[in-house]
Amino acid sequence: MVELEELEGVGPAIAEKLREAGYDSVESIAVTTTGELIDAAEVGMRVAVNVINAAREASHMGYERATEVLERRKRLGHITTGSPALDKIIGGGAETQGITEMYGEFGSGKSQVAHQLCVSVQLPLEQGGLDGKAIYIDTENTFRPERITQMARAVGLDPERALEGIYVARAHTTDHQMLLAEKAAEIAKNDGVRLVVVDSVTSLFRVEYCGRGALAERQQKLGRHIAALHKLAELNDLAVFVTNQVQSRPDVFFGDPTRPVGGHVLGHAMTARVYLRKSKANTRTAHLVDHPGLPPEKATFQIVEAGIRD
Ligand code: GTP
Ligand code: MG
């Protein structure tokens, strides 16, 4: 680990400013933008550019061989959704260092999958977990500890300990939601968190920025939030799982007239994007859309008392 003071051009005063603004590692500076650094740490343009370049140099953020990329990808962790079929279409479960999004209408099972992942992540590696803890940012007041208890019992985890392993926060506004994502970074660093859930990532943005006039501002802020979640995932080697609603498109006459909220701002930032649909009774279908390395396959799963299953 390289300390901030070891970067060229960073004296004790600037290091102090950076730390106060939350940039406590060279890596966190390396992945930021000059604009962000200027705003957050109140430094000038030239200092920001120099510091970021030095941080990138120090954390080896240039080119590398594809073999090294492959090696790194092999080390990514995966958290089981509880359904091997669903895991398979997303490449083995919710992946660390990336964001998995599931979107769909009400009752399609988004929050149920989120609960299941919070239990699964606490399992040992051999059972599809990462031996880690979870953070649940709840914007719709849908987190249910009772459900965690049920799911934990079903996989042989002590329910009490499973609940202990989940940090829950209720977000009330978009600013609050973004602050909680920052706080998640602090907890993640100190307490072995391998999963961060945001359920739902867009609902508060929809409420606060409604109408056409607010759209551009909403998209910009949402983009910043997603970028922060990405950093969180990459810097802490954890999986981010977000849920999202659908909105109907009045201009579509053929095919499915719904699409996820947030449009391209969200879509392009996702590692895996899955569309959930209600089928018969407790059966759901999942459809992988837009994945950089996997075919657009479908899977069906069930929501049962034990949780998510094939
Ligand atoms: P919104 O947040 O409203 O958009 O929906 P969602 O996609 O998050 O839906 P959610 O994950 O909350 O799924 C709710 C569905 O899960 C219910 O309709 C139930 O069918 C099912 N479900 C929830 N708990 C249980 C349970 O204990 N047993 C069974 N069998 N099904 C359950
Ligand atoms: Mg929900």
Coordinates of C-alpha atoms and ligand atoms in Angstrom, one line a residue:
M1 CA 0.0 0.0 0.0
V2 CA 1.3 3.4 -1.0
E3 CA 0.5 6.3 1.4
L4 CA -1.0 9.5 0.1
E5 CA 2.1 11.5 1.2
E6 CA 4.3 9.3 -1.0
L7 CA 2.6 10.7 -4.1
E8 CA 4.6 13.3 -6.0
G9 CA 3.3 16.8 -5.2
V10 CA 1.3 15.7 -2.1
G11 CA 2.5 17.4 1.1
P12 CA 1.0 16.9 4.5
A13 CA -1.5 19.8 4.0
I14 CA -3.0 18.4 0.8
A15 CA -3.0 14.8 2.1
E16 CA -5.0 16.1 5.1
K17 CA -7.5 17.8 2.8
L18 CA -7.9 14.7 0.7
R19 CA -8.4 12.5 3.7
E20 CA -11.0 14.9 5.1
A21 CA -12.9 14.7 1.8
G22 CA -12.9 10.9 2.1
Y23 CA -10.0 10.0 -0.2
D24 CA -8.0 7.9 2.2
S25 CA -6.3 5.6 -0.3
V26 CA -4.2 6.1 -3.5
E27 CA -6.7 3.8 -5.3
S28 CA -9.7 6.0 -4.3
I29 CA -7.9 9.0 -5.9
A30 CA -6.9 7.1 -9.0
V31 CA -10.5 6.3 -10.0
T32 CA -11.9 9.8 -9.3
T33 CA -12.3 12.6 -11.8
T34 CA -10.6 16.1 -11.6
G35 CA -14.1 17.7 -11.2
E36 CA -14.9 15.6 -8.2
L37 CA -11.6 16.1 -6.6
I38 CA -11.8 19.9 -7.0
D39 CA -15.3 20.0 -5.5
A40 CA -14.7 17.5 -2.7
A41 CA -11.2 18.4 -1.5
E42 CA -11.2 22.1 -2.5
V43 CA -8.0 21.9 -4.4
G44 CA -7.1 23.8 -7.6
M45 CA -7.3 22.3 -11.1
R46 CA -3.5 21.8 -11.4
V47 CA -3.2 20.1 -8.1
A48 CA -6.1 17.8 -8.9
V49 CA -4.7 16.8 -12.3
N50 CA -1.2 16.1 -10.8
V51 CA -2.5 14.2 -7.9
I52 CA -4.8 12.0 -9.9
N53 CA -2.0 11.2 -12.4
A54 CA 0.4 10.4 -9.7
A55 CA -2.2 8.1 -8.0
R56 CA -2.8 6.3 -11.3
E57 CA 0.9 5.8 -11.8
A58 CA 1.3 4.5 -8.3
S59 CA -1.6 2.1 -8.6
H60 CA -0.5 0.8 -12.0
M61 CA -3.5 2.0 -13.9
G62 CA -2.0 1.8 -17.4
Y63 CA -2.0 -1.0 -19.9
E64 CA -1.6 -4.6 -18.8
R65 CA -1.5 -8.0 -20.7
A66 CA -4.8 -9.7 -21.4
T67 CA -3.4 -12.7 -19.5
E68 CA -3.3 -10.6 -16.4
V69 CA -6.9 -9.4 -17.0
L70 CA -7.9 -13.1 -17.2
E71 CA -6.0 -13.9 -14.0
R72 CA -7.8 -11.1 -12.2
R73 CA -11.2 -12.2 -13.5
K74 CA -10.6 -15.7 -12.3
R75 CA -10.3 -14.3 -8.8
L76 CA -13.7 -12.6 -8.9
G77 CA -16.2 -13.8 -6.3
H78 CA -19.7 -15.0 -7.0
I79 CA -22.7 -15.1 -4.6
T80 CA -25.4 -17.6 -5.4
T81 CA -29.0 -16.4 -5.9
G82 CA -30.2 -19.7 -4.5
S83 CA -31.2 -20.9 -8.0
P84 CA -28.5 -22.6 -10.0
A85 CA -30.4 -21.8 -13.2
L86 CA -30.5 -18.1 -12.4
D87 CA -26.8 -18.2 -11.3
K88 CA -25.9 -19.8 -14.6
I89 CA -27.3 -17.1 -16.9
I90 CA -25.5 -14.4 -15.0
G91 CA -22.2 -16.2 -15.0
G92 CA -22.2 -18.0 -11.6
G93 CA -24.1 -15.6 -9.3
A94 CA -23.8 -11.9 -8.4
E95 CA -20.2 -11.0 -9.2
T96 CA -17.8 -9.0 -7.1
Q97 CA -16.2 -5.8 -8.5
G98 CA -19.4 -5.2 -10.5
I99 CA -23.1 -4.3 -10.3
T100 CA -25.9 -6.7 -11.0
E101 CA -29.2 -5.2 -11.7
M102 CA -32.6 -6.9 -11.6
Y103 CA -35.6 -5.0 -12.9
G104 CA -39.2 -5.9 -13.3
E105 CA -42.7 -5.0 -12.2
F106 CA -44.0 -5.2 -8.6
G107 CA -44.0 -8.7 -7.2
S108 CA -41.5 -10.0 -9.8
G109 CA -39.1 -11.1 -7.0
K110 CA -36.5 -8.4 -7.0
S111 CA -36.5 -7.8 -3.2
Q112 CA -36.7 -11.6 -2.6
V113 CA -33.5 -12.1 -4.6
A114 CA -31.9 -9.3 -2.6
H115 CA -32.8 -10.9 0.7
Q116 CA -31.5 -14.3 -0.6
L117 CA -28.2 -12.8 -1.6
C118 CA -27.8 -11.2 1.9
V119 CA -28.1 -14.8 3.3
S120 CA -26.0 -16.5 0.6
V121 CA -23.1 -14.1 1.0
Q122 CA -22.6 -15.3 4.5
L123 CA -22.1 -18.9 3.4
P124 CA -18.7 -20.5 2.9
L125 CA -17.2 -20.6 -0.6
E126 CA -18.1 -24.2 -1.2
Q127 CA -21.8 -23.4 -0.7
G128 CA -21.9 -20.4 -3.0
G129 CA -21.1 -17.7 -0.5
L130 CA -18.1 -15.4 0.2
D131 CA -18.0 -15.8 4.0
G132 CA -18.8 -12.1 4.2
K133 CA -21.3 -9.6 5.4
A134 CA -24.0 -7.6 3.7
I135 CA -25.2 -4.0 3.6
Y136 CA -28.9 -3.3 2.6
I137 CA -29.8 0.2 1.6
D138 CA -33.6 0.1 1.7
T139 CA -35.5 2.9 -0.1
E140 CA -39.0 1.4 0.0
N141 CA -39.1 -0.1 3.5
T142 CA -39.2 -3.6 2.2
F143 CA -36.4 -5.2 4.2
R144 CA -37.9 -8.0 6.4
P145 CA -35.7 -9.6 9.0
E146 CA -38.3 -12.4 9.4
R147 CA -37.7 -13.4 5.8
I148 CA -33.9 -13.5 6.4
T149 CA -34.6 -15.8 9.4
Q150 CA -36.5 -18.2 7.2
M151 CA -33.9 -18.2 4.4
A152 CA -31.1 -18.6 6.9
R153 CA -32.6 -21.7 8.5
A154 CA -33.2 -23.2 5.1
V155 CA -29.5 -23.2 4.3
G156 CA -28.4 -24.2 7.8
L157 CA -27.2 -20.8 9.1
D158 CA -28.0 -19.7 12.6
P159 CA -30.7 -17.1 12.0
E160 CA -29.4 -14.8 14.8
R161 CA -26.0 -14.7 13.3
A162 CA -27.4 -14.2 9.8
L163 CA -29.2 -11.1 11.0
E164 CA -26.0 -9.9 12.8
G165 CA -24.2 -10.1 9.4
I166 CA -26.5 -7.6 7.7
Y167 CA -26.3 -3.8 8.1
V168 CA -29.6 -2.2 7.1
A169 CA -30.3 1.5 6.5
R170 CA -33.5 3.1 5.3
A171 CA -32.8 5.9 2.8
H172 CA -35.3 8.8 2.7
T173 CA -34.0 11.0 0.0
T174 CA -31.6 10.7 -3.0
D175 CA -29.0 12.7 -1.1
H176 CA -29.4 10.3 1.9
Q177 CA -29.1 7.3 -0.4
M178 CA -25.9 8.7 -1.8
L179 CA -24.5 9.4 1.6
L180 CA -25.3 5.8 2.7
A181 CA -23.4 4.5 -0.3
E182 CA -20.4 6.5 1.0
K183 CA -20.8 5.2 4.5
A184 CA -21.0 1.7 3.1
A185 CA -17.4 2.1 1.9
E186 CA -16.3 2.8 5.5
I187 CA -18.1 -0.3 6.9
A188 CA -16.9 -2.4 4.0
K189 CA -13.2 -1.6 4.7
N190 CA -13.4 -2.5 8.3
D191 CA -15.9 -5.4 8.5
G192 CA -15.6 -7.9 5.7
V193 CA -18.6 -6.8 3.7
R194 CA -18.9 -8.6 0.3
L195 CA -22.3 -7.5 -0.8
V196 CA -24.1 -4.1 -1.0
V197 CA -27.8 -4.1 -1.9
V198 CA -29.7 -1.0 -3.1
D199 CA -33.4 -1.8 -3.2
S200 CA -34.5 0.1 -5.2
V201 CA -31.8 2.2 -6.8
T202 CA -34.2 4.5 -8.7
S203 CA -37.4 4.9 -6.7
L204 CA -36.4 8.0 -4.8
F205 CA -34.9 9.6 -7.9
R206 CA -38.2 9.1 -9.6
V207 CA -40.1 10.8 -6.7
E208 CA -37.7 13.7 -6.3
Y209 CA -37.1 14.5 -10.0
C210 CA -40.4 14.1 -11.7
G211 CA -41.5 15.7 -14.9
R212 CA -39.6 16.2 -18.1
G213 CA -37.9 19.4 -16.9
A214 CA -36.1 17.5 -14.1
L215 CA -35.0 14.6 -16.3
A216 CA -31.5 15.8 -17.2
E217 CA -30.7 16.6 -13.6
R218 CA -32.0 13.3 -12.4
Q219 CA -30.0 11.3 -14.9
Q220 CA -26.8 13.2 -14.0
K221 CA -27.2 12.5 -10.3
L222 CA -28.2 8.9 -10.9
G223 CA -25.0 8.6 -13.0
R224 CA -22.9 9.9 -10.2
H225 CA -24.6 7.5 -7.7
I226 CA -23.9 4.5 -10.0
A227 CA -20.3 5.6 -10.5
A228 CA -19.9 5.7 -6.7
L229 CA -21.4 2.2 -6.4
H230 CA -18.9 1.0 -9.1
K231 CA -16.0 2.3 -7.1
L232 CA -17.3 0.8 -4.0
A233 CA -17.5 -2.6 -5.8
E234 CA -14.0 -2.4 -7.3
L235 CA -12.1 -0.9 -4.4
N236 CA -13.5 -3.4 -1.9
D237 CA -13.9 -6.4 -4.1
L238 CA -17.6 -6.7 -3.3
A239 CA -20.7 -7.3 -5.3
V240 CA -23.3 -4.6 -5.7
F241 CA -26.9 -5.7 -6.3
V242 CA -29.5 -3.1 -7.3
T243 CA -33.2 -3.4 -8.1
N244 CA -35.1 -1.2 -10.5
Q245 CA -38.6 -0.7 -11.6
V246 CA -40.0 -0.6 -15.1
Q247 CA -41.9 2.2 -16.7
S248 CA -44.2 1.8 -19.6
R249 CA -43.4 3.2 -23.0
P250 CA -46.5 4.6 -24.6
D251 CA -44.9 4.7 -28.1
V252 CA -44.3 0.9 -28.3
F253 CA -47.1 -1.1 -30.0
F254 CA -45.3 -4.4 -30.6
G255 CA -43.5 -6.5 -28.1
D256 CA -42.9 -5.6 -24.5
P257 CA -43.9 -2.0 -23.9
T258 CA -41.9 -1.7 -20.6
R259 CA -38.3 -0.7 -20.0
P260 CA -36.2 -0.1 -16.9
V261 CA -36.2 3.3 -15.3
G262 CA -33.0 5.3 -15.8
G263 CA -32.4 4.4 -19.4
H264 CA -28.9 4.2 -20.7
V265 CA -27.3 5.9 -17.7
L266 CA -28.0 2.8 -15.8
G267 CA -27.8 0.2 -18.5
H268 CA -24.3 0.9 -19.6
A269 CA -23.0 0.8 -16.1
M270 CA -24.3 -2.6 -15.2
T271 CA -22.2 -5.8 -15.2
A272 CA -25.3 -7.9 -15.5
R273 CA -28.8 -6.7 -16.2
V274 CA -31.7 -9.1 -15.6
Y275 CA -35.4 -8.6 -16.5
L276 CA -37.7 -10.5 -14.1
R277 CA -41.2 -11.4 -15.0
K278 CA -44.0 -13.1 -13.1
S279 CA -45.1 -16.4 -14.5
K280 CA -47.5 -18.9 -13.0
A281 CA -48.0 -18.9 -9.2
N282 CA -44.6 -18.6 -7.5
T283 CA -42.6 -19.1 -10.7
R284 CA -40.6 -16.3 -12.2
T285 CA -38.6 -16.0 -15.4
A286 CA -35.3 -14.1 -15.6
H287 CA -33.9 -12.8 -18.8
L288 CA -30.3 -11.7 -19.1
V289 CA -30.2 -8.5 -21.2
D290 CA -27.1 -6.7 -22.2
H291 CA -24.1 -8.6 -20.9
P292 CA -20.6 -7.9 -22.2
G293 CA -19.6 -11.6 -22.2
L294 CA -22.7 -13.8 -21.9
P295 CA -25.5 -14.8 -24.2
P296 CA -28.9 -13.4 -23.6
E297 CA -30.4 -16.5 -22.0
K298 CA -33.5 -17.1 -19.9
A299 CA -34.0 -19.0 -16.7
T300 CA -36.9 -19.9 -14.5
F301 CA -36.9 -20.0 -10.8
Q302 CA -39.3 -20.2 -7.9
I303 CA -40.0 -18.2 -4.8
V304 CA -40.7 -20.6 -2.0
E305 CA -40.6 -20.5 1.8
A306 CA -36.9 -21.5 1.8
G307 CA -36.1 -18.6 -0.6
I308 CA -35.1 -18.5 -4.2
R309 CA -34.8 -22.0 -5.8
D310 CA -34.8 -23.6 -9.2
Ligands
GTP1 P1 -41.7 -4.3 -5.9 O1 -40.6 -4.0 -4.9 O2 -43.1 -4.1 -5.4 O3 -41.5 -3.7 -7.2 O4 -41.7 -5.9 -6.1 P2 -40.5 -6.9 -6.0 O5 -40.0 -7.3 -7.4 O6 -39.4 -6.5 -5.1 O7 -41.2 -8.2 -5.4 P3 -40.8 -9.1 -4.2 O8 -39.4 -9.5 -4.3 O9 -41.2 -8.3 -3.0 O10 -41.7 -10.3 -4.4 C1 -42.9 -10.5 -3.7 C2 -43.4 -11.9 -4.0 O11 -42.6 -12.8 -3.4 C3 -44.8 -12.1 -3.5 O12 -45.7 -11.8 -4.4 C4 -44.8 -13.5 -3.1 O13 -45.3 -14.2 -4.2 C5 -43.3 -13.9 -3.0 N1 -43.0 -14.2 -1.6 C6 -42.5 -13.4 -0.7 N2 -42.3 -14.0 0.5 C7 -42.6 -15.3 0.3 C8 -42.6 -16.5 1.1 O14 -42.3 -16.4 2.3 N3 -43.0 -17.6 0.5 C9 -43.4 -17.7 -0.8 N4 -43.7 -18.8 -1.3 N5 -43.4 -16.6 -1.6 C10 -43.0 -15.4 -1.1
MG2 MG -39.2 -4.8 -3.9

